[in-house]
Tab-separated table of N, CA, C and O in Angstrom:
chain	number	residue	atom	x	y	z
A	89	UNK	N	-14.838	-2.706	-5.106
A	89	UNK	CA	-13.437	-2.490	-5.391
A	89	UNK	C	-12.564	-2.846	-4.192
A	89	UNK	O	-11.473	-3.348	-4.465
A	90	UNK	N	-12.888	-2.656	-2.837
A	90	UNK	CA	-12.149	-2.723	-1.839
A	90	UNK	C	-13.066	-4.013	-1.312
A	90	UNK	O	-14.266	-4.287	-1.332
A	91	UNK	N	-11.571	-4.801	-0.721
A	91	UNK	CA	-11.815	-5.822	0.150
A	91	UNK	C	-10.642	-6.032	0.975
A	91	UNK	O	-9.694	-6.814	0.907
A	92	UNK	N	-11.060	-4.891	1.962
A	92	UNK	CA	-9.624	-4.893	2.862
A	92	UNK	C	-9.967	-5.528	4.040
A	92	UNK	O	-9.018	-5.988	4.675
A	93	UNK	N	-11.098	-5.676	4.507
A	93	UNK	CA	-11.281	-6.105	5.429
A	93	UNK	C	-11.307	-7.973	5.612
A	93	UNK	O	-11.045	-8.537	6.674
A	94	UNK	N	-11.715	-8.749	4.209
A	94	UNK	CA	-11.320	-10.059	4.175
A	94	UNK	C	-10.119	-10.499	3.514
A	94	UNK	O	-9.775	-11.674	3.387
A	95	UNK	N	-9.169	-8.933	2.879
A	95	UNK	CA	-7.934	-9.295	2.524
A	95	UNK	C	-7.044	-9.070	3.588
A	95	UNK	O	-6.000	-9.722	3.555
A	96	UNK	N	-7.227	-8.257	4.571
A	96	UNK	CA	-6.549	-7.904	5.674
A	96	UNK	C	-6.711	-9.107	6.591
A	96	UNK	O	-5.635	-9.605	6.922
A	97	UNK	N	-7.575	-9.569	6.978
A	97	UNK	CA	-7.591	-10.570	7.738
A	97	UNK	C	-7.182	-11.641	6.953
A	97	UNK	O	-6.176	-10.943	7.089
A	98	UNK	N	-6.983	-12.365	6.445
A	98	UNK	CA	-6.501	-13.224	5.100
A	98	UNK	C	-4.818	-12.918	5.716
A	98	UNK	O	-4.152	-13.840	6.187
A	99	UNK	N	-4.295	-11.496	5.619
A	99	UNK	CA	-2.945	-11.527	5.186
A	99	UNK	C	-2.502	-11.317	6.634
A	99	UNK	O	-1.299	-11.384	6.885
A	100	UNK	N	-3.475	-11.043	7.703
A	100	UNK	CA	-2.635	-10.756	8.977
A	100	UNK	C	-2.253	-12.486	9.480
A	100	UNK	O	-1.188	-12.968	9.866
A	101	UNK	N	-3.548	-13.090	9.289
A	101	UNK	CA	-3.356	-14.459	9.750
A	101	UNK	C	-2.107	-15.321	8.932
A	101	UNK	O	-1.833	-16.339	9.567
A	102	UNK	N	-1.466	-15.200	7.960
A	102	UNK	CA	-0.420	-15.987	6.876
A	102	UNK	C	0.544	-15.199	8.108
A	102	UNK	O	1.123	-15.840	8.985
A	103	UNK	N	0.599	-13.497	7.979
A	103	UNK	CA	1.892	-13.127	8.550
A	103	UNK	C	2.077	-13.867	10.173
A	103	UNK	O	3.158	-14.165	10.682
A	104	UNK	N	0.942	-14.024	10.687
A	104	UNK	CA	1.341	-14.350	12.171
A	104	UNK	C	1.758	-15.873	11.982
A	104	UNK	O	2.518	-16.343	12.828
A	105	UNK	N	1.227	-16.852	10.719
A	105	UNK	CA	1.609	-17.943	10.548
A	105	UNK	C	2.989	-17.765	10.361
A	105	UNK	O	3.642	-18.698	10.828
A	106	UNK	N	3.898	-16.542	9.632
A	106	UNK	CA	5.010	-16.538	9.522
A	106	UNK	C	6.143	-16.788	10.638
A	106	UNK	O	7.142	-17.484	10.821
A	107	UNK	N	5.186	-15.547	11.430
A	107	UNK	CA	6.050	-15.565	12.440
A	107	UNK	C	6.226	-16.573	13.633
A	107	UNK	O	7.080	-16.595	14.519
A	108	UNK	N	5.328	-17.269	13.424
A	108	UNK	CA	5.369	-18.803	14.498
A	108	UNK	C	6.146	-19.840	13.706
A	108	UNK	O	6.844	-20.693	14.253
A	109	UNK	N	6.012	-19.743	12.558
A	109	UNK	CA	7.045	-20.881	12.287
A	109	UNK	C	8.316	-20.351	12.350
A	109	UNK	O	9.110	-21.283	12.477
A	110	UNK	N	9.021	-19.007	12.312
A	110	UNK	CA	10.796	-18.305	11.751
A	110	UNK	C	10.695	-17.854	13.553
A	110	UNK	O	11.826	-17.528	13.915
A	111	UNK	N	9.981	-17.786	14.370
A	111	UNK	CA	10.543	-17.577	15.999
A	111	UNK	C	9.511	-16.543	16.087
A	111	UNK	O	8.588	-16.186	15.356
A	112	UNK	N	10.238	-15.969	17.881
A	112	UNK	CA	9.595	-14.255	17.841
A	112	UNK	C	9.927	-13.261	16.974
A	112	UNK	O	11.126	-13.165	16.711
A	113	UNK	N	9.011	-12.329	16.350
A	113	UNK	CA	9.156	-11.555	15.962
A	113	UNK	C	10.023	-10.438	16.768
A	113	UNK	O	9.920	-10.346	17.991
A	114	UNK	N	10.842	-9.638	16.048
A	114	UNK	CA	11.316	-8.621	17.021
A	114	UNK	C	10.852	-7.503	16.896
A	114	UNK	O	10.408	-7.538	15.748
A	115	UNK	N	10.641	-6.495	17.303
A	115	UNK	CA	10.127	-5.278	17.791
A	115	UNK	C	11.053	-4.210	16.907
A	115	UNK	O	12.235	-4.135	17.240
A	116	UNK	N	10.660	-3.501	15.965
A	116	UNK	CA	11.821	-2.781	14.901
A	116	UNK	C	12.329	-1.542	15.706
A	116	UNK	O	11.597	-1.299	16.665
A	117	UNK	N	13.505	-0.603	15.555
A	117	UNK	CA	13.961	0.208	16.350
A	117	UNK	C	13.249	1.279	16.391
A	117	UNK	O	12.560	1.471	15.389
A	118	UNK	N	13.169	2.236	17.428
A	118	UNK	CA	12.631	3.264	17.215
A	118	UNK	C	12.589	4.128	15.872
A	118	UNK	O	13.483	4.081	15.028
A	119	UNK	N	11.532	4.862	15.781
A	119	UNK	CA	11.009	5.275	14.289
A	119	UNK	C	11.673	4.755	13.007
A	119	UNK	O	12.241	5.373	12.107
A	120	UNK	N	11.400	3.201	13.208
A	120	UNK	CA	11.917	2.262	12.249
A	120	UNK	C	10.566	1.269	11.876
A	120	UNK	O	10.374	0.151	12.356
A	121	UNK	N	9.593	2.047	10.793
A	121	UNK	CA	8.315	0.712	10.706
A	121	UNK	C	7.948	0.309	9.610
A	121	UNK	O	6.839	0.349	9.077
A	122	UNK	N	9.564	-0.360	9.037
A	122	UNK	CA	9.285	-1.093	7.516
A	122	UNK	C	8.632	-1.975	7.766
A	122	UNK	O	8.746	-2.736	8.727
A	123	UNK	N	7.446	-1.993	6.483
A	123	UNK	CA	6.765	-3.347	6.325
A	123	UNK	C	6.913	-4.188	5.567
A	123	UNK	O	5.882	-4.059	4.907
A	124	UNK	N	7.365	-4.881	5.195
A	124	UNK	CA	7.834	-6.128	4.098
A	124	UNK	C	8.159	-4.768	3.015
A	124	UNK	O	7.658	-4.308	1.989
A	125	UNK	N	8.786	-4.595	3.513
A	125	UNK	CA	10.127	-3.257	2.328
A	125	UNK	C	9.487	-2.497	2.035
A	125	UNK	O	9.582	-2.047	0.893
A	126	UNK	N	8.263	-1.861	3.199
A	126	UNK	CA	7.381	-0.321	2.624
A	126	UNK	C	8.244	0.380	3.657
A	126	UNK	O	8.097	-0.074	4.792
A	127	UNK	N	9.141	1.413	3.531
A	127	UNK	CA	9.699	2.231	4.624
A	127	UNK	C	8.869	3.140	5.206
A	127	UNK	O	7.983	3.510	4.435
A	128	UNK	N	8.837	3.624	6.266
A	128	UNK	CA	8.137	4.476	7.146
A	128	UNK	C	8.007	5.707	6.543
A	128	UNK	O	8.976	6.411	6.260
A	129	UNK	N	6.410	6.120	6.250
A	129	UNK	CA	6.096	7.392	5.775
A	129	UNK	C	6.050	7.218	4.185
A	129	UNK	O	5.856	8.221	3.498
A	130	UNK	N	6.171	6.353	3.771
A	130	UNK	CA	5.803	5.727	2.640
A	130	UNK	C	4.604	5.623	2.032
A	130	UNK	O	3.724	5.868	2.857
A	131	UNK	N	4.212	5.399	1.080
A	131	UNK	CA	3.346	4.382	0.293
A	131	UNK	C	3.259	3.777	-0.593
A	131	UNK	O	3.429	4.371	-1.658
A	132	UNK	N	2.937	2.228	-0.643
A	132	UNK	CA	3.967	1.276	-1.314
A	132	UNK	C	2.511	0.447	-2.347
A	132	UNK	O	1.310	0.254	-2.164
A	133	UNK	N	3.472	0.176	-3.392
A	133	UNK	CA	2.681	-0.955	-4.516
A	133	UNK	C	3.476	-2.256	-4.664
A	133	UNK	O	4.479	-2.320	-5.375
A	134	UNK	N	2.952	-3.380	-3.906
A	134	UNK	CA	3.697	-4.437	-4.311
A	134	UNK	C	3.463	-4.932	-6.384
A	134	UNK	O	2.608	-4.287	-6.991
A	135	UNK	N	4.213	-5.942	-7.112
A	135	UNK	CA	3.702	-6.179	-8.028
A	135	UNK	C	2.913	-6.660	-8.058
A	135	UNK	O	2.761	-7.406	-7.090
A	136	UNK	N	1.232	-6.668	-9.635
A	136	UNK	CA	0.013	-7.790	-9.281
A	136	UNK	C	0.385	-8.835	-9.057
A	136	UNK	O	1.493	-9.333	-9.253
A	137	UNK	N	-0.745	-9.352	-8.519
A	137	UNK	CA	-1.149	-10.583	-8.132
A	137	UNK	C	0.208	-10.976	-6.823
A	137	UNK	O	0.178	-12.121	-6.374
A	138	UNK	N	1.286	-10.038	-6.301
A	138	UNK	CA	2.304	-10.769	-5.286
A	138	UNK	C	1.840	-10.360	-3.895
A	138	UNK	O	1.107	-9.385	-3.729
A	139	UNK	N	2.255	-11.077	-2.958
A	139	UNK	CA	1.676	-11.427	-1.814
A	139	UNK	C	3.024	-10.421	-0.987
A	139	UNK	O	4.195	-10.799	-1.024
A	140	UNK	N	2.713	-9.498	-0.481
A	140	UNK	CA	3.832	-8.919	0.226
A	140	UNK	C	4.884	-9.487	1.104
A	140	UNK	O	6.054	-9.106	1.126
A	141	UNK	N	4.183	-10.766	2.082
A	141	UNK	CA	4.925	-11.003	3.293
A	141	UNK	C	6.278	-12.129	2.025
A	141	UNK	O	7.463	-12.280	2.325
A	142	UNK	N	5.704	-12.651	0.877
A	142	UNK	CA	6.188	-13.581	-0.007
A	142	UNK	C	7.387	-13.107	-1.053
A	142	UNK	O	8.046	-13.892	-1.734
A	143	UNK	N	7.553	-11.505	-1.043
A	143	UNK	CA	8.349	-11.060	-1.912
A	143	UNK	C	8.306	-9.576	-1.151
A	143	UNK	O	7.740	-8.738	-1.852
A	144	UNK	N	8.674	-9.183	-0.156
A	144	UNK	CA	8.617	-8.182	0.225
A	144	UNK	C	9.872	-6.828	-0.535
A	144	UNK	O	10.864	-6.257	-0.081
A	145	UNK	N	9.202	-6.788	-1.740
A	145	UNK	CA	9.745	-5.786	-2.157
A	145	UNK	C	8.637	-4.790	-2.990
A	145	UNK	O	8.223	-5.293	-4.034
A	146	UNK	N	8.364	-4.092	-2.815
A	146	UNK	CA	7.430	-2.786	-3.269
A	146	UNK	C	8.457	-2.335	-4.541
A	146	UNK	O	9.560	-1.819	-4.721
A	147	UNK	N	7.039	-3.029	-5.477
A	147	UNK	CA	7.840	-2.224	-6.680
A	147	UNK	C	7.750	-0.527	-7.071
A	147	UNK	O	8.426	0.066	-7.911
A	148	UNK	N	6.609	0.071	-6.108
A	148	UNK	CA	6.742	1.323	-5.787
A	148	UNK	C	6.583	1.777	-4.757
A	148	UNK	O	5.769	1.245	-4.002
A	149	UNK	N	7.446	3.145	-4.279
A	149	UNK	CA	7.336	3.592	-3.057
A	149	UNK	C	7.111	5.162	-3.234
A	149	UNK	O	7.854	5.638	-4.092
A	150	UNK	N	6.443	5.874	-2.752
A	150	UNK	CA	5.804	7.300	-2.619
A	150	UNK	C	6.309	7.716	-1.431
A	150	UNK	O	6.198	6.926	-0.493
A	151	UNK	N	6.936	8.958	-1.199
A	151	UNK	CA	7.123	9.453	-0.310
A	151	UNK	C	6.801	11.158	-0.336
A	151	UNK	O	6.670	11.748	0.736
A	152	UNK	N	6.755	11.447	-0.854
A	152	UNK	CA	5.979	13.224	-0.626
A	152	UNK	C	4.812	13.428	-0.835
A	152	UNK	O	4.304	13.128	-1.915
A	153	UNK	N	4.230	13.904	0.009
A	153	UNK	CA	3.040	14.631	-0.121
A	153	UNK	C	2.785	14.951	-1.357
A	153	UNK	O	3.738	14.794	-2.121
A	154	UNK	N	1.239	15.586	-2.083
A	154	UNK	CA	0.484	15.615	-3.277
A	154	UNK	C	0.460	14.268	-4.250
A	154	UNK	O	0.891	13.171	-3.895
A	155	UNK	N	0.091	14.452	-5.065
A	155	UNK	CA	-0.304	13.553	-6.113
A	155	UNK	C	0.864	12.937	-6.832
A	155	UNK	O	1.871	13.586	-7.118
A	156	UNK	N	0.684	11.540	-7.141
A	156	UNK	CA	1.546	10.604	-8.145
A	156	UNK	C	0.860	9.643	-8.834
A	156	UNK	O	0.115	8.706	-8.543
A	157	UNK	N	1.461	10.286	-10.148
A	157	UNK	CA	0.595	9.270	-11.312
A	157	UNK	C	0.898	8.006	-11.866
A	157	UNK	O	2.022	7.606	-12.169
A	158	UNK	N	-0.214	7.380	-11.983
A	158	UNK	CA	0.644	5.753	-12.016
A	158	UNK	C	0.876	5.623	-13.512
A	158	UNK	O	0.148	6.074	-14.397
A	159	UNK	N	1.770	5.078	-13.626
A	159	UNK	CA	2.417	4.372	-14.917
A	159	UNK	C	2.081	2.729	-14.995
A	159	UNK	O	2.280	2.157	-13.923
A	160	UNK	N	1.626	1.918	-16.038
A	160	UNK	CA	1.455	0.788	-15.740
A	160	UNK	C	1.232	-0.005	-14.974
A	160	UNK	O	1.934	-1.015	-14.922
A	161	UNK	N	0.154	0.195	-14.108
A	161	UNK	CA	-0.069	-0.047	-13.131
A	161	UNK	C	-1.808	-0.908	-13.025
A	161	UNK	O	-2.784	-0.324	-12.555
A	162	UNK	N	-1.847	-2.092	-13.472
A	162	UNK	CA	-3.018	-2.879	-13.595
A	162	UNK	C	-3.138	-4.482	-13.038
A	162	UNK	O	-2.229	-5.304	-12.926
A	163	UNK	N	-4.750	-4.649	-12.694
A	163	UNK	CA	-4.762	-5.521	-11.993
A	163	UNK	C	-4.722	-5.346	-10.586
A	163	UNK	O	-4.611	-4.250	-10.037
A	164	UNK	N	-4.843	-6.766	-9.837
A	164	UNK	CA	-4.599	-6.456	-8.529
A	164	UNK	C	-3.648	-6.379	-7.987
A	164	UNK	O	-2.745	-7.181	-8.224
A	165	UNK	N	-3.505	-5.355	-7.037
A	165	UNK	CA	-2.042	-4.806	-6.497
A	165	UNK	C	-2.380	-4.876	-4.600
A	165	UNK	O	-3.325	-4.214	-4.170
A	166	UNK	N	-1.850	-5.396	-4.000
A	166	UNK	CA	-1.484	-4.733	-2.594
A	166	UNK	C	-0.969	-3.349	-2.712
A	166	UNK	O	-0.358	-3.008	-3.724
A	167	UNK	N	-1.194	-2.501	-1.688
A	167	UNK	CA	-1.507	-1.177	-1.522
A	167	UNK	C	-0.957	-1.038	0.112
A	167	UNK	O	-1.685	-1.602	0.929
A	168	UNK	N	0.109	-0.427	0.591
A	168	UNK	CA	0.287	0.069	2.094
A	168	UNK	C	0.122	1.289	2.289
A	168	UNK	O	0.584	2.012	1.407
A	169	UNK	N	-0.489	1.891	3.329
A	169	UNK	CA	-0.122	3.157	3.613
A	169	UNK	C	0.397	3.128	4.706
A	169	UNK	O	-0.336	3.042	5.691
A	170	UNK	N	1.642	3.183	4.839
A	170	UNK	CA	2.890	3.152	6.019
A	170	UNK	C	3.328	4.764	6.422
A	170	UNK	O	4.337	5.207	6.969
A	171	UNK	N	2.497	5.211	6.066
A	171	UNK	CA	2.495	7.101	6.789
A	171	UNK	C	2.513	6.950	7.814
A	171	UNK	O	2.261	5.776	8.087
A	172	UNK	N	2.804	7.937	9.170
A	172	UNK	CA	2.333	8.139	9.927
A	172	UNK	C	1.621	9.691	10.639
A	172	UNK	O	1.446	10.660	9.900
A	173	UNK	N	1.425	9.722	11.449
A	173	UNK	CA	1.292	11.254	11.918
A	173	UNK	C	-0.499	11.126	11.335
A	173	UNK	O	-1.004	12.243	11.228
A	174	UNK	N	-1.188	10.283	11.072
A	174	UNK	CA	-2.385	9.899	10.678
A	174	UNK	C	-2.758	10.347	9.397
A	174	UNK	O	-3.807	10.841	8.983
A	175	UNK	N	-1.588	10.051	8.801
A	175	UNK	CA	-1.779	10.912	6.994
A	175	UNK	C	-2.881	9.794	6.376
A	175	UNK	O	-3.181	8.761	6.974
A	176	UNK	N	-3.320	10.115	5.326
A	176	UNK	CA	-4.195	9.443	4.392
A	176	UNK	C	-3.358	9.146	2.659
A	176	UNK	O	-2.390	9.669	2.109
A	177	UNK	N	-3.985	8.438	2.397
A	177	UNK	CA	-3.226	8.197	0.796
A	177	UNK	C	-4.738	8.244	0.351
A	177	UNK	O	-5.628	7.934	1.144
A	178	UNK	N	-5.024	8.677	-1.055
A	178	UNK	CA	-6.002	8.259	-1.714
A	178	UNK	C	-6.014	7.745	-2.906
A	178	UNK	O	-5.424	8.499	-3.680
A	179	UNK	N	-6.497	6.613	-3.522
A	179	UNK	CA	-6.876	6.346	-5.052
A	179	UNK	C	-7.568	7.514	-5.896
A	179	UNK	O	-8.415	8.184	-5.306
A	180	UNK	N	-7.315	7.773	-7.054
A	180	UNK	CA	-7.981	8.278	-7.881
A	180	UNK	C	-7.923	8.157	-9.698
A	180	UNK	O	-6.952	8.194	-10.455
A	181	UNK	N	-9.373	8.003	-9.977
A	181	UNK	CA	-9.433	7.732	-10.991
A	181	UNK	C	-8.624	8.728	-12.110
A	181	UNK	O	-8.304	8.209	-13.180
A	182	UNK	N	-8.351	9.900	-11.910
A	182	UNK	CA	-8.175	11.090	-13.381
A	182	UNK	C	-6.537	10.762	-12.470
A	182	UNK	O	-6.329	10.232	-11.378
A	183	UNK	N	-5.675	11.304	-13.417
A	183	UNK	CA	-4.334	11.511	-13.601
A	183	UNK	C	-4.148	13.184	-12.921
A	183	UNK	O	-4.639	14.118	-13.556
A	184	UNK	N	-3.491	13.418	-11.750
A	184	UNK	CA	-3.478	14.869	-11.296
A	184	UNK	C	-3.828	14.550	-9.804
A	184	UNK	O	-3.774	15.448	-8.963
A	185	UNK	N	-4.261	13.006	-9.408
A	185	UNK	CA	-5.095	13.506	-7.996
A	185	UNK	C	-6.458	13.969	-7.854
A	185	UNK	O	-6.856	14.463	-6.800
A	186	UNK	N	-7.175	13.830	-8.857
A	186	UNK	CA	-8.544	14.129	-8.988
A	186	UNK	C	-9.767	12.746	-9.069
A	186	UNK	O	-9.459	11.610	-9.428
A	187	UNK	N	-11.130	13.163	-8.658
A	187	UNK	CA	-11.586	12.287	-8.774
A	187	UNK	C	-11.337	10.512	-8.101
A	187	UNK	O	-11.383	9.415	-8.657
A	188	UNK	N	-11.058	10.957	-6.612
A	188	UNK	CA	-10.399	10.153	-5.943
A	188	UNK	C	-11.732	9.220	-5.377
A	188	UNK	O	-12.834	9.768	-5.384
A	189	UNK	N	-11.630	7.995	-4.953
A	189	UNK	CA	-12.721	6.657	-4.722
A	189	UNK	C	-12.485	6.180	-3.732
A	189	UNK	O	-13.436	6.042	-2.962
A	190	UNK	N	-10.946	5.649	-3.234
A	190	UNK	CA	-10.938	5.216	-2.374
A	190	UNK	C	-9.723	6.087	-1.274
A	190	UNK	O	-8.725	6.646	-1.731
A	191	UNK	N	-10.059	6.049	0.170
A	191	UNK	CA	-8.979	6.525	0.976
A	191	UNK	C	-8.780	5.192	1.652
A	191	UNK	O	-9.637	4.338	1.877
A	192	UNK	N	-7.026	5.161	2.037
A	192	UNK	CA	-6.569	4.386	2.709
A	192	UNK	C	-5.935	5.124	3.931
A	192	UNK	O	-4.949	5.792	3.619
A	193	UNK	N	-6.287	5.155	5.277
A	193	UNK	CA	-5.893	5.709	6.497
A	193	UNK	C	-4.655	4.830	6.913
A	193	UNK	O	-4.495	3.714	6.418
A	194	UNK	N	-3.461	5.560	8.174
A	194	UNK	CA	-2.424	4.855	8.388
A	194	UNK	C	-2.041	3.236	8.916
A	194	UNK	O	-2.243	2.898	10.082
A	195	UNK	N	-1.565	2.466	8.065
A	195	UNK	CA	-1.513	1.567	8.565
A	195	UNK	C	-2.492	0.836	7.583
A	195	UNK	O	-2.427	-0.391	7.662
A	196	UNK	N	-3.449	1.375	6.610
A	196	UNK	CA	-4.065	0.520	6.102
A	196	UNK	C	-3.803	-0.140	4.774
A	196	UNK	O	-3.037	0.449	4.011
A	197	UNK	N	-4.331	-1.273	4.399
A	197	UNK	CA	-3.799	-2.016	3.602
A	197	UNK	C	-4.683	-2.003	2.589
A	197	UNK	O	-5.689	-1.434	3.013
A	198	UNK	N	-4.873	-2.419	1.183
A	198	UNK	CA	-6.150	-2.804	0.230
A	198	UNK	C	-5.341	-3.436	-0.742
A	198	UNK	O	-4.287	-3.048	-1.246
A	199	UNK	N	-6.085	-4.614	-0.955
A	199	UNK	CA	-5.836	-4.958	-2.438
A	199	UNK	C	-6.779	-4.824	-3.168
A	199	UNK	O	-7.907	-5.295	-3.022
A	200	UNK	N	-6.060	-3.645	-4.679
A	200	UNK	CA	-6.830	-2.785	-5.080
A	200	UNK	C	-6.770	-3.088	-6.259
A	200	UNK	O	-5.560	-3.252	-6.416
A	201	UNK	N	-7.503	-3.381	-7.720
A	201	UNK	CA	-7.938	-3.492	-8.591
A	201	UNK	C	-7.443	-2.063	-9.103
A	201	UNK	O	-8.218	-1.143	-8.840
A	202	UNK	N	-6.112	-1.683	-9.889
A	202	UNK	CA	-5.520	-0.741	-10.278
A	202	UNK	C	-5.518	-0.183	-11.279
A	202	UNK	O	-4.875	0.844	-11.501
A	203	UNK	N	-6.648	-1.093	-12.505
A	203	UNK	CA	-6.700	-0.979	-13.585
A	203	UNK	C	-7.398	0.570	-13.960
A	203	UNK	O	-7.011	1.337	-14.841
A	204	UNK	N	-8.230	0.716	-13.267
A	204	UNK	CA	-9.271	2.240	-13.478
A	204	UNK	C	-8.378	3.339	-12.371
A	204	UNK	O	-8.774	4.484	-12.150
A	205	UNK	N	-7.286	2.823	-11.826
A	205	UNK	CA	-6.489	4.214	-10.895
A	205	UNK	C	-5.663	5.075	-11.329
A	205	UNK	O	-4.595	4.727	-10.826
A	206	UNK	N	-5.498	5.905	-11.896
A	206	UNK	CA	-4.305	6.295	-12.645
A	206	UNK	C	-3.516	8.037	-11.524
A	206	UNK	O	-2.949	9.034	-11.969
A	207	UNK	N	-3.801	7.733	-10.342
A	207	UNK	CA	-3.181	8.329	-9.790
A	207	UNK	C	-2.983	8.134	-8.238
A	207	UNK	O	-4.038	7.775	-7.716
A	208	UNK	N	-1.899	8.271	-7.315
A	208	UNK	CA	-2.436	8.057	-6.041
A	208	UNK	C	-1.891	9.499	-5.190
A	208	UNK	O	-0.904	10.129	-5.570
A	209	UNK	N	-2.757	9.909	-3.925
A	209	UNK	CA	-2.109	11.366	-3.313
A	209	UNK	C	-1.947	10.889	-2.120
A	209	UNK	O	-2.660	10.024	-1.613
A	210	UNK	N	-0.814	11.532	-1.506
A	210	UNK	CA	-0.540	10.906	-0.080
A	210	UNK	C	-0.951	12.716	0.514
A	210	UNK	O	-0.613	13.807	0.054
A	211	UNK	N	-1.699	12.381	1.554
A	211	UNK	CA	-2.131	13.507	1.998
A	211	UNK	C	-1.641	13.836	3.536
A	211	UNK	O	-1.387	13.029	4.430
A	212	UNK	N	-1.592	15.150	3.560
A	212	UNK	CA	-1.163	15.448	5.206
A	212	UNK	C	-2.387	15.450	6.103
A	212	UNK	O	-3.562	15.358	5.747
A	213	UNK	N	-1.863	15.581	7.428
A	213	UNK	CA	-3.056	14.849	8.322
A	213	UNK	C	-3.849	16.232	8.961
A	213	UNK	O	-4.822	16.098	9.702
């Protein structure tokens, strides 16, 4: 289910391609760490099959703690967890936050096969 580690490398190398062709990147302001439109303390669902750095708009964003149930939500999706304070987000199969498969730690990314997820929990650290 997870392939974050050859999708992550895949998507870090396009973004640094980004940023060599549009200049230096700049350094965002203090406790300012949007990621292609995931706001800080977030956790974001781009739409399937879209490439974040390519449409940086998260068609969902999570921001409180406990469980959120997905609505239409299938296929492959990019996945951020833009928490900080070393929170966790988790996948889970049952609706409620139960029966969870995959954890994503801060900062981590997955493109996740959303079809069997029907809930995600952003957890405190």
């Amino acid at each position: 289910m997870r392939k974050v580690m050859s999708a992550a490398a895949a998507f870090a190398t396009a973004a640094t391609a980004v940023v060599s062709i549009s200049g230096a990147a700049q350094a965002a302001p203090a406790g300012d760490s949007t990621v292609y439109g995931c706001r800080s303390g977030n956790v974001c669902i781009w739409r399937e099959g879209v490439e974040p750095f390519n449409d940086p708009h998260p068609t969902v964003q999570y921001s409180s703690y406990g469980y959120h149930n997905l609505s239409n939500q299938y296929g492959d999706h990019w996945v951020l967890n833009n928490q900080y304070g070393d929170a966790t987000a988790s996948l889970c199969k049952n609706y409620g936050g139960t029966n969870c498969v995959e954890i994503l730690f801060q900062d981590d990314w997955g493109y996740e096969n959303l079809t069997p997820i029907n809930s995600i929990t952003l957890n405190r650290p």
